CSV table of C-alpha atoms in Angstrom, one decimal:
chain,number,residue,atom,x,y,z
A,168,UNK,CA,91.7,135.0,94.2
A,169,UNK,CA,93.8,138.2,93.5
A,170,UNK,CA,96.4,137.6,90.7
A,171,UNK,CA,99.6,139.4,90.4
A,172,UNK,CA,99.2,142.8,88.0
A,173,UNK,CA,101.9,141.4,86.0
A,174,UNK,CA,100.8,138.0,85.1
A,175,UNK,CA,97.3,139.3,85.1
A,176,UNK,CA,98.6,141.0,82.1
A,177,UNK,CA,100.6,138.8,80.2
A,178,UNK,CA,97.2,136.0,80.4
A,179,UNK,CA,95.5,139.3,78.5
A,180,UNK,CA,98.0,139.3,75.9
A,181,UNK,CA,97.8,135.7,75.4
A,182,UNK,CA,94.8,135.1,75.6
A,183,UNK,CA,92.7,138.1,74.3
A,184,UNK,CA,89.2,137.8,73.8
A,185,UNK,CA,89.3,134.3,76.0
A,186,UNK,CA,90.5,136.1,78.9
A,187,UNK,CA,87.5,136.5,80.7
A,188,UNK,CA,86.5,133.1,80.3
A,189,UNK,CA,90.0,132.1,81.8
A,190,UNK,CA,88.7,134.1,85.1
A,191,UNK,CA,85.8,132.8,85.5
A,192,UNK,CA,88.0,129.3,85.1
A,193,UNK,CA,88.7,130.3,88.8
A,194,UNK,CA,85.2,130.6,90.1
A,195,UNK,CA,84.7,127.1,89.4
A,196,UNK,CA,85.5,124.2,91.0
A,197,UNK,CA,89.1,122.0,90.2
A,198,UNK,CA,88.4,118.4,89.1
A,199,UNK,CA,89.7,115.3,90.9
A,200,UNK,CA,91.4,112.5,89.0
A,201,UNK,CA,92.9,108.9,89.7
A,202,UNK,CA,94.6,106.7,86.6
A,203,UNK,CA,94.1,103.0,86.7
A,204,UNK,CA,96.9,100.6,87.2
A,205,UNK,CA,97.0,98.2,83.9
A,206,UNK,CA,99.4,95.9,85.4
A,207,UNK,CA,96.6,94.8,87.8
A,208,UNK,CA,93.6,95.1,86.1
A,209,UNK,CA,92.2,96.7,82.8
A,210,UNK,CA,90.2,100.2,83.2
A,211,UNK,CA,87.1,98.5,81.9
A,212,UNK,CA,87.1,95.9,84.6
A,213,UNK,CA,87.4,98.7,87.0
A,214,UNK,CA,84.9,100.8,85.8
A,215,UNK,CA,82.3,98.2,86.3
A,216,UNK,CA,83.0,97.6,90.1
A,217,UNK,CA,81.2,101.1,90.4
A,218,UNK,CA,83.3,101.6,93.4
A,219,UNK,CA,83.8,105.4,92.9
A,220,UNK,CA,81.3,107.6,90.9
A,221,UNK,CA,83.8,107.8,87.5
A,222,UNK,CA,83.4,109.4,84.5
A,223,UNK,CA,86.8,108.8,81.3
A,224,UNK,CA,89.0,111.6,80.9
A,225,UNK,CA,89.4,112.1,77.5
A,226,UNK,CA,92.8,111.9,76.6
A,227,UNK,CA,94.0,109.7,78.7
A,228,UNK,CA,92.4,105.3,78.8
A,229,UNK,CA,93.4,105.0,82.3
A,230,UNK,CA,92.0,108.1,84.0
A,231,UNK,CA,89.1,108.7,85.3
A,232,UNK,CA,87.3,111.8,87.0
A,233,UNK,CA,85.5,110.9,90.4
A,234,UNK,CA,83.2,113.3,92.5
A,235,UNK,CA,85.0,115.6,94.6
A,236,UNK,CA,83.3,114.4,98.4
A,237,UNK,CA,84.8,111.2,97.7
A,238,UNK,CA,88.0,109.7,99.2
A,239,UNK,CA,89.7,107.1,96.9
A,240,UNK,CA,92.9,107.5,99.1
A,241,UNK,CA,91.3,105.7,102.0
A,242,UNK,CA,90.1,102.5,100.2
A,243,UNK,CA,91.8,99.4,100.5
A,244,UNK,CA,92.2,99.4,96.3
A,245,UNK,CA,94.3,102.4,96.7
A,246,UNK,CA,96.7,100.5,99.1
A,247,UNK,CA,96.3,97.3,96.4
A,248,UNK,CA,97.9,100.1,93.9
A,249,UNK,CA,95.3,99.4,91.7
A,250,UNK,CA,95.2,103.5,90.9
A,251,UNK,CA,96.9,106.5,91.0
A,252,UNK,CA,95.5,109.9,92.3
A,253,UNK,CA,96.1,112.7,89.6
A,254,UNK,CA,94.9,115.7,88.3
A,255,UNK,CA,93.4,115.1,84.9
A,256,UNK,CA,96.0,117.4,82.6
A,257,UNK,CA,99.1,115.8,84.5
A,258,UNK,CA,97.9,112.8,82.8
A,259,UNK,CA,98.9,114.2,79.0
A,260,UNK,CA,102.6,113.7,79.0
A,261,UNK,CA,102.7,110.0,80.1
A,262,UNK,CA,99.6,109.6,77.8
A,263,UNK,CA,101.1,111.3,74.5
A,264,UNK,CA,104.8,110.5,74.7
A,265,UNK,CA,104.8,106.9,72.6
A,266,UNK,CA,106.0,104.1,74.6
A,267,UNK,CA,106.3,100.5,73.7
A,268,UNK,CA,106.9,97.5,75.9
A,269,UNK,CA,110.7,97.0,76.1
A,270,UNK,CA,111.8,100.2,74.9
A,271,UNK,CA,114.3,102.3,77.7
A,272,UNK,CA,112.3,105.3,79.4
A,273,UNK,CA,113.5,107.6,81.2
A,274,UNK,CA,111.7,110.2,83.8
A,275,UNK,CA,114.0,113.0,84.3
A,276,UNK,CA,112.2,114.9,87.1
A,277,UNK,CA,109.5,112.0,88.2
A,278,UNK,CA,108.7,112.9,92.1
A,279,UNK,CA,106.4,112.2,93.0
A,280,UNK,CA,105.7,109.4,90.3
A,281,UNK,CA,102.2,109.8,88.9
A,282,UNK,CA,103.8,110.2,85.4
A,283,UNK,CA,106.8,107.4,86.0
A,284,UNK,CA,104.2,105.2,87.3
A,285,UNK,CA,101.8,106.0,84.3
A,286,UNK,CA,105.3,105.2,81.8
A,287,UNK,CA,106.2,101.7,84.0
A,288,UNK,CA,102.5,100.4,83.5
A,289,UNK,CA,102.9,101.0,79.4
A,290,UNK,CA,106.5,99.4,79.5
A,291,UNK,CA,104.1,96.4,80.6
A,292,UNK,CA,106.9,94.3,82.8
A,293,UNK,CA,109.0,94.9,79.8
A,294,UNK,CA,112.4,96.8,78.7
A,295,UNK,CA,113.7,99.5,81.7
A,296,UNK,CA,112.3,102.8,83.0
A,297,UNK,CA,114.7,105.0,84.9
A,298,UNK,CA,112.9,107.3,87.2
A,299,UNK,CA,115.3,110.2,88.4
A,300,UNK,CA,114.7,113.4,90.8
A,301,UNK,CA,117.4,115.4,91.7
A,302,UNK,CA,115.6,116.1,95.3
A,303,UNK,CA,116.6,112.5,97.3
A,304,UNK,CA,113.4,113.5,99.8
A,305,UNK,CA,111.4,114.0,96.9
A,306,UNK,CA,112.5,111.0,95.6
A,307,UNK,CA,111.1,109.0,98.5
A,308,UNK,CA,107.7,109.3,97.7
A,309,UNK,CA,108.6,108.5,94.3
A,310,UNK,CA,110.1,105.2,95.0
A,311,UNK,CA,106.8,104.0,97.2
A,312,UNK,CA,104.5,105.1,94.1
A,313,UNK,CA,107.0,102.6,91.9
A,314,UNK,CA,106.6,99.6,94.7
A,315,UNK,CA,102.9,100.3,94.9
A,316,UNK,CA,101.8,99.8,91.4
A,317,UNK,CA,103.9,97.0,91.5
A,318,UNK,CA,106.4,97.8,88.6
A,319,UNK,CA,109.4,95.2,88.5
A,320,UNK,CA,111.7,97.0,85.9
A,321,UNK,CA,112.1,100.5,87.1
A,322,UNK,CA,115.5,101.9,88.8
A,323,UNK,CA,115.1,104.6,91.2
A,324,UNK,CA,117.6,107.4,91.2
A,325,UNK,CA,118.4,110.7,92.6
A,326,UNK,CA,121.0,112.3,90.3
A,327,UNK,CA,121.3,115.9,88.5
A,328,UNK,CA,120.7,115.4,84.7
A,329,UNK,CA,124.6,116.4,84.0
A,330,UNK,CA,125.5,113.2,86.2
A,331,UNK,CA,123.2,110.8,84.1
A,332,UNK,CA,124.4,112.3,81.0
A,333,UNK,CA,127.9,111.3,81.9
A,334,UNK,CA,127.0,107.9,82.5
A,335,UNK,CA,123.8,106.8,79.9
A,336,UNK,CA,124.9,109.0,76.5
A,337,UNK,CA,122.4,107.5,73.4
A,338,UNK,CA,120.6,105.8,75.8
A,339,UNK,CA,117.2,105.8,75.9
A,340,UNK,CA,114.6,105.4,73.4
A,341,UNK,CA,111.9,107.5,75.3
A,342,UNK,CA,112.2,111.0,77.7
A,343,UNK,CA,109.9,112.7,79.6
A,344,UNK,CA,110.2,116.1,80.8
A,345,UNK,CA,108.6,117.5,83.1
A,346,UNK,CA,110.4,120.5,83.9
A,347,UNK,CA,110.4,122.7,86.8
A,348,UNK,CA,108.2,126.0,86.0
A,349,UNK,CA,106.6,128.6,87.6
A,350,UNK,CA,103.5,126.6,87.6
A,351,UNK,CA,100.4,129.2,86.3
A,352,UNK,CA,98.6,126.0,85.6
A,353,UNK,CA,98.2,125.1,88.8
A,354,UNK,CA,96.8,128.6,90.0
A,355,UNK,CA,93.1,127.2,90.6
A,356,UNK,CA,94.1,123.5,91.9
A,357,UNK,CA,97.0,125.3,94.4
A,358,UNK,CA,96.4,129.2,95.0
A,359,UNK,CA,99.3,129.4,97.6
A,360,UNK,CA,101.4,129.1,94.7
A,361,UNK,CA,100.4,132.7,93.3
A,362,UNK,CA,102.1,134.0,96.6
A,363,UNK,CA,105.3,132.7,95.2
A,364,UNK,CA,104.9,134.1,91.5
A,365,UNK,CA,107.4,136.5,90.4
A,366,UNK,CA,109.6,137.3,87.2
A,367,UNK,CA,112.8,136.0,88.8
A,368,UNK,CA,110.9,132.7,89.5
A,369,UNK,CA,110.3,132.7,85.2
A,370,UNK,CA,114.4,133.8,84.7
A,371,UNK,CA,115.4,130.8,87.1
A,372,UNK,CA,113.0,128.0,85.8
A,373,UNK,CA,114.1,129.0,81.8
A,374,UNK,CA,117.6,128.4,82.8
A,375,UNK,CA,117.3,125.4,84.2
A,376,UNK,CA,114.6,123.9,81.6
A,377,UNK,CA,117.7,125.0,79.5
A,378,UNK,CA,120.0,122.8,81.0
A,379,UNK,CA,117.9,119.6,81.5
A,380,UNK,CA,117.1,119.7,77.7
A,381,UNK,CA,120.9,119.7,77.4
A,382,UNK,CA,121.2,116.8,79.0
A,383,UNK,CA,118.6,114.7,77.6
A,384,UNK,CA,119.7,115.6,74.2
A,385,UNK,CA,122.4,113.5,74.5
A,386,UNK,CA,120.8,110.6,76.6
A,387,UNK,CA,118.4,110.1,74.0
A,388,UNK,CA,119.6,107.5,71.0
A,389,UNK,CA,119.1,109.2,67.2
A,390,UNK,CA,115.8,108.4,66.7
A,391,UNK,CA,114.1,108.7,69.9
A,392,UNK,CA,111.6,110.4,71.3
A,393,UNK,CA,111.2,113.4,74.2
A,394,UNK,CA,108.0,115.1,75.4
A,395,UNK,CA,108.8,118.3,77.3
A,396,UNK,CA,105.7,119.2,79.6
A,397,UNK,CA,105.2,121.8,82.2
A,398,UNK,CA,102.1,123.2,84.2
A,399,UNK,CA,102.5,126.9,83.6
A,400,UNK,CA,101.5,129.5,80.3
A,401,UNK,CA,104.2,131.3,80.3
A,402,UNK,CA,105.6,131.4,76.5
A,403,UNK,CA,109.1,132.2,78.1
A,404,UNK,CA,109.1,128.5,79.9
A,405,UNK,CA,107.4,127.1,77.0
A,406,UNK,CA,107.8,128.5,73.4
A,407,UNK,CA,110.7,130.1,73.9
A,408,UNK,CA,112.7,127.3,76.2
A,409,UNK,CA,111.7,125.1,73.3
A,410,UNK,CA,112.6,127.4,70.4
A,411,UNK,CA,115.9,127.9,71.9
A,412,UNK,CA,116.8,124.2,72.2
A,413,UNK,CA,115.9,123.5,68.5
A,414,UNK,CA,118.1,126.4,67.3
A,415,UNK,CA,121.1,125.0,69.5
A,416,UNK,CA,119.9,121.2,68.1
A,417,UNK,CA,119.1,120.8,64.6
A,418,UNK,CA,118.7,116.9,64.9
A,419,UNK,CA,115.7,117.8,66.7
A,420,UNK,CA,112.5,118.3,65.1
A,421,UNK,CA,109.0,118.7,66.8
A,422,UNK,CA,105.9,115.9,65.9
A,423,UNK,CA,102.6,117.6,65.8
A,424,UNK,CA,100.4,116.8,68.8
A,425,UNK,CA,97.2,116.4,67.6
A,426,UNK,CA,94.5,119.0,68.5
A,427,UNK,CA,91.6,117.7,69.7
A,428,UNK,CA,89.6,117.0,73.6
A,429,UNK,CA,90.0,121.0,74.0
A,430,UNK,CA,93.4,121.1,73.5
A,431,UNK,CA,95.2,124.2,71.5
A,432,UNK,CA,98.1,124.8,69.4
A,433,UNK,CA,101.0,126.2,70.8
A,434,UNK,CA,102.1,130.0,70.2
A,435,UNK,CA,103.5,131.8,67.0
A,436,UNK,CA,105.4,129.2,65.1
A,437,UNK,CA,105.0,126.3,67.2
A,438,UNK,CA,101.8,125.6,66.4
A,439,UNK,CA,102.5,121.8,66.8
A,440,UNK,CA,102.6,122.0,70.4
A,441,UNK,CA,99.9,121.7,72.6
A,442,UNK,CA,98.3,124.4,75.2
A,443,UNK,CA,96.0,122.6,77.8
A,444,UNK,CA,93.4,125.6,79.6
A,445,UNK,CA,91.4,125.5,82.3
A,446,UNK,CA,88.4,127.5,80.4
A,447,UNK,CA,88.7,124.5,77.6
A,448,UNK,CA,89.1,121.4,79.3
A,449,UNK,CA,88.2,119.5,82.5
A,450,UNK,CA,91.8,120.2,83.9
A,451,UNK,CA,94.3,122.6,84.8
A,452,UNK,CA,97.2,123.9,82.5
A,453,UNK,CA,99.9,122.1,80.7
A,454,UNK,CA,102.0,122.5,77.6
A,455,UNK,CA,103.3,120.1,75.7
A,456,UNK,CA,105.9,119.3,73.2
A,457,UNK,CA,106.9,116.7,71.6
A,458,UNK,CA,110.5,116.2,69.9
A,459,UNK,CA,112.2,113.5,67.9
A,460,UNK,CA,115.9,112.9,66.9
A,461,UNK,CA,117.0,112.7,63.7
A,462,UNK,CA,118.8,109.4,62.6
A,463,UNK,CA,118.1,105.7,63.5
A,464,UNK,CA,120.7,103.4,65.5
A,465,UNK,CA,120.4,100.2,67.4
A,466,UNK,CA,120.3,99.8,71.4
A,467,UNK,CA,123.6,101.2,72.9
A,468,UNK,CA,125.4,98.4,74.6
A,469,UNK,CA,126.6,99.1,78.7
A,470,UNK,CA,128.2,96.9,80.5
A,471,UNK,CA,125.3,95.2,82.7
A,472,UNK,CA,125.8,93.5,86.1
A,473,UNK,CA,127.0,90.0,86.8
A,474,UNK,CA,124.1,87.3,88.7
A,475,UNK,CA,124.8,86.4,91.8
A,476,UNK,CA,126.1,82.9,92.6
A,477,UNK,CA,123.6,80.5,93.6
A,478,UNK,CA,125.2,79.9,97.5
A,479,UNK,CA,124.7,83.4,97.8
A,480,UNK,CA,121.5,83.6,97.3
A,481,UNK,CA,120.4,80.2,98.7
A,482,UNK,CA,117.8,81.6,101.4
A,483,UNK,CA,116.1,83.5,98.9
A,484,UNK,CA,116.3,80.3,96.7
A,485,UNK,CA,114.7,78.1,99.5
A,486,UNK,CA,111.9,80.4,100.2
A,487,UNK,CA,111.3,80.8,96.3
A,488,UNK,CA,110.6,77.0,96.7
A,489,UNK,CA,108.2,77.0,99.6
A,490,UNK,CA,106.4,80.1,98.9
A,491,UNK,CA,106.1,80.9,95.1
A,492,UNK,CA,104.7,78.6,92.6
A,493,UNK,CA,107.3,79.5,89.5
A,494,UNK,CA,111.1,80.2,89.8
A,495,UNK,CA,111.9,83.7,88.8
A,496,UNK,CA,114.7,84.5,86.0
A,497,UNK,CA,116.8,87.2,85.2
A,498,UNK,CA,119.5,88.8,87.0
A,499,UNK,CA,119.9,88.8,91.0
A,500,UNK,CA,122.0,91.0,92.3
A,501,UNK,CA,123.0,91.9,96.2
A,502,UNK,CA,123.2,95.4,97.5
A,503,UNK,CA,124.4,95.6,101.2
A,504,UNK,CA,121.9,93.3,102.6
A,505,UNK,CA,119.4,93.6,100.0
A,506,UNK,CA,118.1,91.1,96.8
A,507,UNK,CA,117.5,92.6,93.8
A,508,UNK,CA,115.8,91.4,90.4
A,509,UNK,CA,117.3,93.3,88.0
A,510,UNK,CA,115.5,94.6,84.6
A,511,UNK,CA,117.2,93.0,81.3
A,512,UNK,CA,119.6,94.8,79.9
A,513,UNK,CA,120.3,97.4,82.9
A,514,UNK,CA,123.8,98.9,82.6
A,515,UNK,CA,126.0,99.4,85.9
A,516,UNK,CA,125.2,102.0,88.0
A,517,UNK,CA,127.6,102.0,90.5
A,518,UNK,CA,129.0,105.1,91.4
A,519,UNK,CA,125.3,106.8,90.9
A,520,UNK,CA,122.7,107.5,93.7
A,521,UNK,CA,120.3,104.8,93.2
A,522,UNK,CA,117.6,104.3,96.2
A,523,UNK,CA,116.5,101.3,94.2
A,524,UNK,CA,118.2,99.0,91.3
A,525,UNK,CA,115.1,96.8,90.3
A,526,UNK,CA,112.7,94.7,92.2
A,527,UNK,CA,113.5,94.5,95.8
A,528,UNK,CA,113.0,91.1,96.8
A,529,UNK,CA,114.0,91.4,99.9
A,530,UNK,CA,116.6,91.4,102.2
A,531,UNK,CA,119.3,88.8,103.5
A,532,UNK,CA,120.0,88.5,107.3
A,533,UNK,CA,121.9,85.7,108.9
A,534,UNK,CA,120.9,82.9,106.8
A,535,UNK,CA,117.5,83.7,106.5
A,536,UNK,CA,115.4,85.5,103.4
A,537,UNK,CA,112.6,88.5,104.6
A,538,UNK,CA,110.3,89.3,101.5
A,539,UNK,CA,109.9,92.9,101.3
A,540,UNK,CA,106.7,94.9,100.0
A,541,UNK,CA,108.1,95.5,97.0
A,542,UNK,CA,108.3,92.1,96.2
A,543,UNK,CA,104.6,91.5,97.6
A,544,UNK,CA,103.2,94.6,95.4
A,545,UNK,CA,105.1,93.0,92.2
A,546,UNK,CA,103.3,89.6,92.8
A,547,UNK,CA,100.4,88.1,91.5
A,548,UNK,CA,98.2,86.2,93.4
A,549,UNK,CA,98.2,82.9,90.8
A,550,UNK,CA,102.2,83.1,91.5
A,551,UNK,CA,102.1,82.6,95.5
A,552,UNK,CA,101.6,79.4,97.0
A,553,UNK,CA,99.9,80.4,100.3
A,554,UNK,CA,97.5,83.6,100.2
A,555,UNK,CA,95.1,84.6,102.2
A,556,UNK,CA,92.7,86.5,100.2
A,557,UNK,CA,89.9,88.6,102.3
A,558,UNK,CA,86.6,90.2,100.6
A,559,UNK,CA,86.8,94.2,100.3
A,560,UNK,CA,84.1,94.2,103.2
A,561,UNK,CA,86.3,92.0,105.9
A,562,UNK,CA,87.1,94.1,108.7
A,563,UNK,CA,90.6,92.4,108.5
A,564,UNK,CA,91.3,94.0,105.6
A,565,UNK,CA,91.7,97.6,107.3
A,566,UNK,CA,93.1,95.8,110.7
A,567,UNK,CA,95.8,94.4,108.1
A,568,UNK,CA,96.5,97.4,106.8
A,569,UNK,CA,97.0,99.3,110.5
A,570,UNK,CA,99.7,96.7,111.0
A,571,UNK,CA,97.5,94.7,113.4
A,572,UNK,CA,97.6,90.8,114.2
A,573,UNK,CA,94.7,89.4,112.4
A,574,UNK,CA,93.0,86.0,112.5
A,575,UNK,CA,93.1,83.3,110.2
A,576,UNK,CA,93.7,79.8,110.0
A,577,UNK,CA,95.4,77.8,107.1
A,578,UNK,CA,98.7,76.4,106.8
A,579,UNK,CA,102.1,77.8,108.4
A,580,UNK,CA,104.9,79.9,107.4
A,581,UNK,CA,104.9,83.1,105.1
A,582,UNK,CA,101.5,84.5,103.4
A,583,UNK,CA,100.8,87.0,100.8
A,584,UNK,CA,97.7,89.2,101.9
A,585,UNK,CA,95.7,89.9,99.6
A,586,UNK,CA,91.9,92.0,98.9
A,587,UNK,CA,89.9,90.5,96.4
A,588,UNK,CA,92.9,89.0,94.6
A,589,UNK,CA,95.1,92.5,94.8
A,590,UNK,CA,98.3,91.6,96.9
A,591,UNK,CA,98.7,94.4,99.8
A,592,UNK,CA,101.8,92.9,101.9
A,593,UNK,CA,102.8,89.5,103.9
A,594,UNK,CA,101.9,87.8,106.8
A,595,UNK,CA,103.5,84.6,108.8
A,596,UNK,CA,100.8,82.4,109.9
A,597,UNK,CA,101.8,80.9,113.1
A,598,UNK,CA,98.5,79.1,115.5
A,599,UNK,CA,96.1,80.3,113.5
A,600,UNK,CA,97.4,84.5,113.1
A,601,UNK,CA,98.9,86.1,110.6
A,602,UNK,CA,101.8,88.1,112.0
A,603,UNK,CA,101.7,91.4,110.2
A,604,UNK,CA,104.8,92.2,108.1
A,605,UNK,CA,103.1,95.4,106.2
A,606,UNK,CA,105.6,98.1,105.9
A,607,UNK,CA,105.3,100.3,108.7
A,608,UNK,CA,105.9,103.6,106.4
A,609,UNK,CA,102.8,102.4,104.3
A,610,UNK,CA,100.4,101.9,107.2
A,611,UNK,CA,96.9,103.5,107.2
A,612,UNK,CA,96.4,106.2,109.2
């Protein structure tokens, strides 16, 4: 791979003696990654199915390295959400940053989800994590990685920071950055991106790492928490976009990350940041900061949505009856023809781009209640009344998954599919066949 001359010499500088070994970084081959989904099952309990050949990333319970030759994205599990694929490094921020069930998190720039996911699963079906990205295609895929691990208490948005800042101020007791860079880091995993490397591309992602730190500043409650992340080496995206920010905010004070699995200090004075290299760890490169705010103050109060009335919601209400074995609490809320359940304590968002406000039930048509996947994703199997639950080996699973008409007998009306226990969509049984009601945008291909 032939590096810019420029950035060639900047790595020399920062690097020095290590240099070399950073090139030959490049010479070897990337490593593959997927995290386990804790909402479904424990990282133990998947470990010993020996379905993929895994070894434990260090810094991270969840993840796992598998062999590159083979294809976790076309197994059944995947489509269960019972992992997520991603590079090893990209798994520090969500691993570091401190969460705890029922705190507020939010996930500034979260497309296409691997970190929001990885924050939802911690939040354990507790508290509220707003996952945000600016780009509303990008944001897509970001909502589909949300419904596919099955996370109930997570709002979807599409919103600039500035907007969000207006809406949420002392919000949130956790924030993850992961800012827009230049991406160096990612050299060896995506060498098109070298093609795209210049000093302008540095000048434009400083200023706008500048202004999403603004705005989280202010979103975060005195006494929170924010991890700034970003995939690239360059001290003017890292050091320096971080050194800046703490002279402009003097309630903000770095927390040492601790140095160990092959990680470095940061650079100069910020020793208490982290440097993830190629040439040191099994990943690609990341930096990492981690920032508190000074004080201490209890949750913010918002004005939060009002439950639907019962009528409104009686279809939903009378296929809650037939279908699911406990009655679901909380607060249900209609959007155009859509159910929601939404998280405890969520403020209003109206007036804010939201592609989803909580768990999607389903939608509303004419007197009649269609579950969504969402829903089915979010389910267990011990909650449903009627599942039909195939073996991993069952041919049916993958004709499920195609959106085909498969065979089955049992008793009538709606069914939640499931492979070995994992929930994957619903079916209505009718003479014996399950009509397929898998979400045609999820089908396997």
């Amino acid at each position: 791979m032939e590096l810019p001359i420029q950035y060639t010499e900047k790595m020399q500088k920062l690097l020095g003696e290590e240099y070399p070994r950073y090139l030959e970084s490049f010479e070897e081959s990337r490593y593959f990654g997927l995290r386990v989904n804790p909402l479904k099952l424990m990282p133990e309990v998947f470990l010993d199915q020996n379905v993929f050949s895994l070894t434990s990333v260090p810094w991270c319970n969840e993840g796992f390295y598998y062999a590159g030759d083979e294809r976790p994205a076309k197994h059944p599990y995947y489509h269960a959400g019972l992992y997520y694929l991603q590079e090893p490094s990209a798994m520090s921020p969500g691993a570091i940053l401190p969460i705890q069930p029922g705190e507020r998190v939010l996930d500034v720039c979260a497309a296409p989800g691997g970190k929001s996911t990885q924050l939802g699963a911690r939040l354990q079906g507790e508290g509220l994590l707003v996952a945000n990205d600016i780009s509303a295609g990008r944001a897509k895929a970001l909502l589909k990685n949300i419904e596919l691990f099955g996370i109930r208490n997570a709002v979807v948005m599409s919103e600039p920071p500035e907007r969000l800042r207006e809406r949420l101020p002392n919000f949130f007791d956790k924030i993850l950055i992961d800012a827009p860079c230049s991406g160096e880091g990612m050299f060896r995993k995506e060498p098109d991106m070298v093609k795209s490397w210049n000093e302008e591309m540095l000048a434009f992602c400083q200023k706008e790492q500048a202004k999403i730190l603004e705005a989280c500043a202010e979103m975060l409650r005195p006494g929170g928490m924010m991890l700034y992340s970003t995939c690239t080496f360059a001290v003017e995206e890292n050091e320096k976009s971080i050194t800046d920010f703490l002279e402009r905010h003097q309630e903000f004070s770095l927390v040492p990350i601790e140095k160990k699995y092959g990680f470095s200090a940061g650079i100069g004075e910020l020793s208490q940041c982290a440097r993830l290299y190629p040439h040191k760890i099994k990943g690609e490169g990341h930096f990492l900061a981690l920032m508190q705010k000074a004080g201490n103050s209890h949750d913010a109060l918002f004005s939060e949505e009002v439950c639907e009335k019962e009528k409104d919601i009686l279809p939903y209400l009378e296929f809650e009856k037939e279908v699911l074995k406990t009655k679901l609490s909380g607060t249900f809320k209609i959007f155009g023809d859509s159910l929601y359940l939404l998280p405890k304590g969520m403020p209003t968002m109206k007036g804010l781009r939201a592609l989803r406000t909580g768990w999607q039930l389903g939608t509303l048509k004419k007197g009649r209640f269609e579950p969504s996947q969402a829903f089915a994703m979010g389910l267990f199997k011990e909650e449903v009344t009627s599942v039909e639950d195939f073996p991993l080996g069952d041919d049916r699973v993958i004709r499920y998954l195609k959106g085909e008409t498969v065979e089955a007998d049992g008793k009538e009306g709606w069914i939640l599919v499931c492979v070995d226990g994992f929930p994957l969509g619903w079916a209505k049984r009718q003479g014996g066949r399950l009509k397929n009601k898998y979400a045609v945008g999820w089908k396997w291909e």
